[in-house]
Every structure is written in structure tokens, then in C-alpha cells.
GROMACS .gro file of C-alpha atoms in nm:
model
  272
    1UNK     CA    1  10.909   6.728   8.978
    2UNK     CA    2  11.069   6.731   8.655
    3UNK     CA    3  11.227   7.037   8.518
    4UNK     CA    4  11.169   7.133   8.171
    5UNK     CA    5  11.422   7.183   7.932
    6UNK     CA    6  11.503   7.578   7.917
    7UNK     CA    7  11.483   7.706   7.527
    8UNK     CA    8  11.730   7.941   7.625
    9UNK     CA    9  12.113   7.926   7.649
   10UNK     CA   10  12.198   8.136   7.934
   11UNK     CA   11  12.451   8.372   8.069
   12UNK     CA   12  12.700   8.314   8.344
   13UNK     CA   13  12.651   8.485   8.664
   14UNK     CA   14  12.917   8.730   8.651
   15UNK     CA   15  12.791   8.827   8.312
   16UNK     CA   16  12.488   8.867   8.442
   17UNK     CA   17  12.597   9.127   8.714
   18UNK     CA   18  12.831   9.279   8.521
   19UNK     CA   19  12.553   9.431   8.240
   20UNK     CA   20  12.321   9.516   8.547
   21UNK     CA   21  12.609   9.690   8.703
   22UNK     CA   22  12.690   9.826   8.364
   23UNK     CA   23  12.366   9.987   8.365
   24UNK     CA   24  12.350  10.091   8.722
   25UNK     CA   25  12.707  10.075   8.895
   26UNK     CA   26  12.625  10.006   9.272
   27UNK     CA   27  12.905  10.287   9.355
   28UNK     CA   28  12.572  10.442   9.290
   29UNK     CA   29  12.388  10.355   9.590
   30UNK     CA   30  12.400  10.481   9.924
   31UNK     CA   31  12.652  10.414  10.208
   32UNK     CA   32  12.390  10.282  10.405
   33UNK     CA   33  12.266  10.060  10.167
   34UNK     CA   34  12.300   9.687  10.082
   35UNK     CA   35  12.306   9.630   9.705
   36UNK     CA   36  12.477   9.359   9.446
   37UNK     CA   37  12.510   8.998   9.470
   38UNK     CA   38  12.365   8.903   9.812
   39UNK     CA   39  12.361   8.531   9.733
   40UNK     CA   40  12.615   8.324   9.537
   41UNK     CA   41  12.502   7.982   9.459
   42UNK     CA   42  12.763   7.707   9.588
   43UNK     CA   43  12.799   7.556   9.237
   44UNK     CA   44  12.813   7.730   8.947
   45UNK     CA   45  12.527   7.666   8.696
   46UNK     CA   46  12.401   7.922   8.347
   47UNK     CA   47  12.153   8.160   8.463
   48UNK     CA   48  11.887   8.089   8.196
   49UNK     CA   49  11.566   8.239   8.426
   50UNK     CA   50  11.568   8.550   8.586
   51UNK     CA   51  11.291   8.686   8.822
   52UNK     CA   52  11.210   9.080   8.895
   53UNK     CA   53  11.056   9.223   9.193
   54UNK     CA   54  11.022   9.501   9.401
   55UNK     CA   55  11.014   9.291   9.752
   56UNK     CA   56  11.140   8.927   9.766
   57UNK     CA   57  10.826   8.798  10.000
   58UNK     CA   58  10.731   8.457  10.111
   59UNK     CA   59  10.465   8.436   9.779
   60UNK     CA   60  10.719   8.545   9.561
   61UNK     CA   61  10.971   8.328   9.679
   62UNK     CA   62  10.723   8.038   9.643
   63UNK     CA   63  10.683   8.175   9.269
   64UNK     CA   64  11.045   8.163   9.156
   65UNK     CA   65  11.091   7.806   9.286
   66UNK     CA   66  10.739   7.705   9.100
   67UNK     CA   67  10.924   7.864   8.783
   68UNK     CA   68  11.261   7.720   8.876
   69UNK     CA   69  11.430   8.039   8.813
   70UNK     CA   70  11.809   8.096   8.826
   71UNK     CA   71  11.845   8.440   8.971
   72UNK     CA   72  11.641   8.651   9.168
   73UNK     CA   73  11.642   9.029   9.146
   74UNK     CA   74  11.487   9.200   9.415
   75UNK     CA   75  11.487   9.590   9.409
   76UNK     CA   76  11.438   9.631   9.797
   77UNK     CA   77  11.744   9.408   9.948
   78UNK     CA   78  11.603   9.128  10.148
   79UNK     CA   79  11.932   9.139  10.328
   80UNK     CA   80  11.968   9.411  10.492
   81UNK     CA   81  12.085   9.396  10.838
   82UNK     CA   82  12.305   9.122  10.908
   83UNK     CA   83  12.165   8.764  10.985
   84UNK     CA   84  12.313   8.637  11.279
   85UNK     CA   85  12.155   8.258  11.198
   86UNK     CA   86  11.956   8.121  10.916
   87UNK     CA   87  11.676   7.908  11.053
   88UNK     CA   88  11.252   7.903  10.960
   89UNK     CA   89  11.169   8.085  11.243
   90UNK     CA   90  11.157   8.429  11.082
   91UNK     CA   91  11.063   8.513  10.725
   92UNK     CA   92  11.331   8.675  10.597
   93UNK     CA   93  11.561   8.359  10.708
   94UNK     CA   94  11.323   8.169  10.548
   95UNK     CA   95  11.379   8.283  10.189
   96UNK     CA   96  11.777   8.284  10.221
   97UNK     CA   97  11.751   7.910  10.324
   98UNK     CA   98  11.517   7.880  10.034
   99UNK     CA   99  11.785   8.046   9.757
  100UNK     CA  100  12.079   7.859   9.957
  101UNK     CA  101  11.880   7.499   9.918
  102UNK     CA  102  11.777   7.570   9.580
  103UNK     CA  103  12.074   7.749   9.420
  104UNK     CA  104  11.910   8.051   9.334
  105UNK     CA  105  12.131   8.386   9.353
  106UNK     CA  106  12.026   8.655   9.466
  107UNK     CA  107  12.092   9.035   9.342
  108UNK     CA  108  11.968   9.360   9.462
  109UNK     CA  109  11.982   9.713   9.309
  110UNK     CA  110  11.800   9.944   9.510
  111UNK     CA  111  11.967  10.326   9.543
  112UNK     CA  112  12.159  10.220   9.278
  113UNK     CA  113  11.886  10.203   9.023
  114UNK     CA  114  11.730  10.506   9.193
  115UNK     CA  115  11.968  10.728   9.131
  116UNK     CA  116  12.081  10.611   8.769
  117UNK     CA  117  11.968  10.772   8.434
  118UNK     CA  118  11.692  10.567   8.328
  119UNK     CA  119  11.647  10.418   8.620
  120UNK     CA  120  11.340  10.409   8.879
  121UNK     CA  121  11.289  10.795   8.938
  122UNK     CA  122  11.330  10.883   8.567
  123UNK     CA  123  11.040  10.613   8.523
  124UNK     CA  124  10.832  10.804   8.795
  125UNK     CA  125  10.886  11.108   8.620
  126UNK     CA  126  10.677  10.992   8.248
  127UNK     CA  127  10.384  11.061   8.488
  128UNK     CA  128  10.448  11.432   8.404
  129UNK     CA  129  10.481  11.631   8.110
  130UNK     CA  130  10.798  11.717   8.127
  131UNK     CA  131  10.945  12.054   7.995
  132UNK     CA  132  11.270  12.038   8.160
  133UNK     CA  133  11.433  11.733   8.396
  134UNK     CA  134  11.768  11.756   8.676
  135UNK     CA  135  11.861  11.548   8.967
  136UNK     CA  136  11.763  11.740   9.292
  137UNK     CA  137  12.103  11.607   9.425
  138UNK     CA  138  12.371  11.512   9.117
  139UNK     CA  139  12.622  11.263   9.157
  140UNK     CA  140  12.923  11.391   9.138
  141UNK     CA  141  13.171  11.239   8.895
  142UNK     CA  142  12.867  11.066   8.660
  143UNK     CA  143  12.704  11.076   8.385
  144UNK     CA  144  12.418  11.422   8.314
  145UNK     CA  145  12.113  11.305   8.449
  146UNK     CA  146  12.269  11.099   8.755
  147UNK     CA  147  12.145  11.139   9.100
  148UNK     CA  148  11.922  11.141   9.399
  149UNK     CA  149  11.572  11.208   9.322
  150UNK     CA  150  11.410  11.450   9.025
  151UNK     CA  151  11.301  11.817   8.989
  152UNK     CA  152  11.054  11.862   8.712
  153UNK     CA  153  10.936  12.202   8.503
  154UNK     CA  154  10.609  12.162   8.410
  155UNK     CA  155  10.256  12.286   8.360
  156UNK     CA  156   9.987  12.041   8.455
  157UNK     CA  157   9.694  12.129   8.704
  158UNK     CA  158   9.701  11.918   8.983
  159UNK     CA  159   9.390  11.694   8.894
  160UNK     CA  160   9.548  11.610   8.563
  161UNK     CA  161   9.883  11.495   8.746
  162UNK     CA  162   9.644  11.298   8.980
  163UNK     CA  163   9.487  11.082   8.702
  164UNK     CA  164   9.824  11.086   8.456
  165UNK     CA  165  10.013  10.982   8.823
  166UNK     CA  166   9.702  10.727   8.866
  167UNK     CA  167   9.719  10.594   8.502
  168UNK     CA  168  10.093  10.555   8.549
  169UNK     CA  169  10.131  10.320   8.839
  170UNK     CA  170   9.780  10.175   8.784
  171UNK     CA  171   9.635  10.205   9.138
  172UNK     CA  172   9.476  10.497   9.356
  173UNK     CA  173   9.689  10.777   9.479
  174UNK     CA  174   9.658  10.976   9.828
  175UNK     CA  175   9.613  11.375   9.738
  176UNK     CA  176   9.737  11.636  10.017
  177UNK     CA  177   9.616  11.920   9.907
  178UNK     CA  178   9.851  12.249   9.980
  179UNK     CA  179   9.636  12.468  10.192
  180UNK     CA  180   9.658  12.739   9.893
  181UNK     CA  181   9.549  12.495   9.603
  182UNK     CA  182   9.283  12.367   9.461
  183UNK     CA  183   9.222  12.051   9.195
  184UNK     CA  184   9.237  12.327   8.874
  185UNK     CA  185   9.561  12.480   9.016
  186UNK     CA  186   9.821  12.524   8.770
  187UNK     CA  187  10.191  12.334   8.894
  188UNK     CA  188  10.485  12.409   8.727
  189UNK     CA  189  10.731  12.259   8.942
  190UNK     CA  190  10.752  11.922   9.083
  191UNK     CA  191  10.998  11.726   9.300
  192UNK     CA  192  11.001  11.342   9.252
  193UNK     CA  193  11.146  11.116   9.499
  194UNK     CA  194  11.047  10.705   9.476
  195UNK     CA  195  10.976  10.527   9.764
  196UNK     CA  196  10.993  10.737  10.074
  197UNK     CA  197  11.101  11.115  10.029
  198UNK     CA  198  11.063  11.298  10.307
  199UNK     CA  199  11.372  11.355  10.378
  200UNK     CA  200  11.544  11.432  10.076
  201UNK     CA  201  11.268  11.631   9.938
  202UNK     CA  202  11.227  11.797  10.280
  203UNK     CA  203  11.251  12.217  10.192
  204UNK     CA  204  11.221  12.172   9.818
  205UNK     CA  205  11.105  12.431   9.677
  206UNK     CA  206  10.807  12.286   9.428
  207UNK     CA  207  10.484  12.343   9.339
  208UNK     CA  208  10.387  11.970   9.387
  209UNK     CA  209  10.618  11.613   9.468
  210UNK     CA  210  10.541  11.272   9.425
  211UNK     CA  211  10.700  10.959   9.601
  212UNK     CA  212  10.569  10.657   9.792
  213UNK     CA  213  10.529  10.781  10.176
  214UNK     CA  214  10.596  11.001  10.427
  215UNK     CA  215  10.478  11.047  10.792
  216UNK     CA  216  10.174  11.285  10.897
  217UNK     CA  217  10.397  11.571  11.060
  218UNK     CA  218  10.617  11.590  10.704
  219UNK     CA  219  10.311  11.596  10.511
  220UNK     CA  220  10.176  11.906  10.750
  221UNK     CA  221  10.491  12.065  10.680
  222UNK     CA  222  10.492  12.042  10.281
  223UNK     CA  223  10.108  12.193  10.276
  224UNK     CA  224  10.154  12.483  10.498
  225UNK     CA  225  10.446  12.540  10.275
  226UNK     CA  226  10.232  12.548   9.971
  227UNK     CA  227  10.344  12.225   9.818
  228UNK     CA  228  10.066  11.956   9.692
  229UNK     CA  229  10.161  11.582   9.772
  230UNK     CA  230  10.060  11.293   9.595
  231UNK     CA  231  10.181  10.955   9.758
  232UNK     CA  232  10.126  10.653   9.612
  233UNK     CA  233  10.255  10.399   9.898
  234UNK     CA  234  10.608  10.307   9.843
  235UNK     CA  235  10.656  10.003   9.669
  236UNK     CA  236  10.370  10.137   9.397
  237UNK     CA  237  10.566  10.410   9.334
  238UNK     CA  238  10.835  10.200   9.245
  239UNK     CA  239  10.755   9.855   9.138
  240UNK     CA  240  10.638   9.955   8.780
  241UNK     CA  241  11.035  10.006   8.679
  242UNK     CA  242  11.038   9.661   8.664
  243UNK     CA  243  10.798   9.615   8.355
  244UNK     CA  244  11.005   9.852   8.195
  245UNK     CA  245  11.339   9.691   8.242
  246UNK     CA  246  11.262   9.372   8.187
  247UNK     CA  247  11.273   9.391   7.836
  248UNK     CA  248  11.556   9.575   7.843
  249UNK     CA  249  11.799   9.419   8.053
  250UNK     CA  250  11.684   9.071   7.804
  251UNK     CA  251  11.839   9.263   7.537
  252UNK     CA  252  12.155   9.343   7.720
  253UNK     CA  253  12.171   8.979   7.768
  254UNK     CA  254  12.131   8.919   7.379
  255UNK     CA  255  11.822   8.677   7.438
  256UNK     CA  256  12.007   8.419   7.618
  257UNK     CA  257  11.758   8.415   7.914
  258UNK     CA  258  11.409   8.464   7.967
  259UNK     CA  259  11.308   8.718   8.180
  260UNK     CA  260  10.998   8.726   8.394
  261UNK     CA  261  10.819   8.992   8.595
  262UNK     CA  262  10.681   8.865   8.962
  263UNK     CA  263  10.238   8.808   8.937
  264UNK     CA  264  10.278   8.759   9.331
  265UNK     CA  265  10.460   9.102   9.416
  266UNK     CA  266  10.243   9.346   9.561
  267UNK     CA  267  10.248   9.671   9.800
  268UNK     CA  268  10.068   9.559  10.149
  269UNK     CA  269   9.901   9.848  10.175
  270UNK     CA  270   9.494   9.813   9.982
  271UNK     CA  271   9.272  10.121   9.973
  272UNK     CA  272   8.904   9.963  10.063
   0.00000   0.00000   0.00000
């Protein structure tokens, strides 16, 4: 298959990482987490393609070598506990062996971008009218506006955050109603947490929170506590941040690579 000739001039790789770490240091992300270059291509080549997505699947693998792309950037870390072999038994081996054979590198933000200002839970946040904006947790030693996760002041009724939350991530949201409220209560607080945020939202004090999943007992918890949740499955309730970078990280790169947004990316979970 021949490969068509690129109409852009490219970047090196360690420019590359250096603007995305200049927008989101990984000394952001979590202990437990895996983030930054992943996979290093064996020789050196300008990265003139770049693919976004949330998860780095089997289809979307198959779509950045149909687009010959350079570098993959995967929010979720496909890596994430170590391999112990690469072979095509198992999926996730699969699409290393696939980056390693084609020279593809791989990069992955994650907490990182979570946490930083402008990042994925500031993004989550435009679904509300915001009158007032903090971390829940700051990050000590960074910039206002750094940290885990997003407390909100507000006032919205809950069925106009449910079709603004809707309208923002395109696709259907699950409501759990607090067992006080109603659609035409009036919220004025509301904790945000992409992806799942059970945990770190767990004994918020807030009106309503958004984020991507949490189990049954958690969800019990928040509406005996008077707190409406909206979930929106996790990777919905992030994958949206990508439209939104994409043009920006091309301008931190001055134009000299094109930037495209996965079509094959998706949350598995469908409401029929």
C-alpha cells in the first residue's frame, strides 16, 4: 500500500511530549497510574499524524494503521499492568505488537489531564452554569484551578442539568434521583468527578455530582444522603475532551501535524 505524501512537516517526538507535558505535567497523575510515553518507536522518524482517543481498542488500532498515523494518544493507558510477553493471544498484546511492528508511539495522559486546569474535568464542568469553580482536592504546589475532581456553585434544577449534561456529551444519561428531589428541584451545588467517582466524591457534600460510574451500593448511599446522580458511563463522560483538545494541542504544535480525532472510539456500554 502506498503511503501518501504528508502536507505537513512534523514535530519530533520529544517535542511532541514535551508541549503535552507542558500542558499537563504527568507529576500530575496519580501514583498508581501509568501515564507518558508507553511506546518509543525503534527508529526515529517526524511525527506528522497524531491520533486521539479515549481507549486504544482493537477498531481503533485498525484505524490509526488505515491512516498511517505517527503517534497514538490514548487517554486510558493501554499499558497498565505489566506485560509479561507480547504475543496475539490477548488483545491488549495485540495492539503493542501492532505499534512495535508499525512504529507507532504510544502516549497516555490519563490523571494527568484529569486533574489539570483545562483539562478533562474542567470540560465536564461547561455542562453547568457555573457561578463559582475549585478542585474538590487541590494539588499542592500548582497552578489555581489544579486538582482532583470539581465542586461547582450553581443554580440549575435538576432536569435542566439532565438535558444541558445530555446535550454536552451527546448521548443519554442515567438519573438517580435523591430520595428528597424531584426533576424541578433547584441544585446549587455540584461535585464533578470524570470517569468513575465514587470514591473521591464519596461524603461530598453537594446538591447533585456527575461522573461516569459507580456501583449500586455507592449510588444508595449518595440518595439517602440527599445527593442527585447523573452518570453518564465512564468513557462518555470523558471522551468529549478530546474534540476539544485537538485543536488545541495542533496549535501548540504550530501546524506542523495534523491531528485527528478516533470515528471508531466508543463507550461499550449502549442504552437499547
Amino acid at each position: 500500500m502506498l503511503r501518501r505524501m504528508s502536507t505537513y512537516s512534523g514535530q519530533k517526538l520529544a517535542t511532541v511530549i514535551k508541549e503535552l507535558e507542558n500542558f499537563a505535567p504527568i507529576t500530575l497523575a496519580e501514583k498508581w497510574d501509568n501515564v507518558g510515553l508507553l511506546i518509543e518507536p525503534f527508529k526515529e522518524k517526524p511525527i506528522q499524524k497524531i491520533l486521539l482517543t479515549n481507549d486504544l481498542t482493537e477498531p481503533v488500532m485498525g484505524e490509526a494503521l488505515e491512516k498511517n498515523v505517527d503517534l497514538i494518544i490514548s487517554y486510558h493507558p493501554p499499558i497498565f499492568k505489566p506485560l509479561t510477553r507480547i504475543t496475539k493471544s490477548n488483545w491488549k498484546e495485540r495492539v503493542v505488537a501492532a505499534c512495535l511492528a508499525n512504529n507507532i508511539a504510544l502516549y497516555s495522559p490519563h490523571t494527568a489531564w484529569d486533574k489539570t486546569c483545562g483539562g478533562v474535568n474542567d470540560w465536564l464542568s461547561q455542562a453547568v452554569d457555573i457561578k463559582g469553580i475549585r478542585p474538590l482536592e487541590p494539588e499542592l504546589g500548582a497552578p489555581p484551578g489544579t486538582g482532583s475532581g470539581r465542586f461547582i456553585e450553581t443554580k440549575m434544577v435538576v432536569s435542566q442539568l439532565v438535558e444541558s449534561l445530555q446535550n454536552h456529551i451527546r448521548n443519554s444519561v442515567h438519573v438517580a434521583l435523591a430520595v428528597n428531589h424531584q426533576p424541578s428541584t433547584l441544585i446549587q451545588s455540584v461535585g464533578i468527578c470524570a470517569g468513575s467517582g465514587g470514591s473521591l466524591l464519596k461524603g461530598i457534600q453537594a446538591d447533585l455530582i456527575i461522573t461516569g460510574e459507580m456501583s449500586h451500593h455507592e449510588l444508595l448511599e449518595f440518595n439517602h444522603n440527599n445527593t442527585t446522580v447523573l452518570l453518564c458511563n465512564h468513557s462518555n463522560s470523558e471522551r468529549g475532551f478530546l474534540k476539544e483538545f485537538s485543536p488545541k494541542l495542533g496549535e501548540l504544535l504550530k501546524g506542523a501535524c495534523e491531528i485527528l480525532v478516533s470515528q471508531k472510539d466508543k463507550d461499550p456500554l449502549v442504552t437499547v
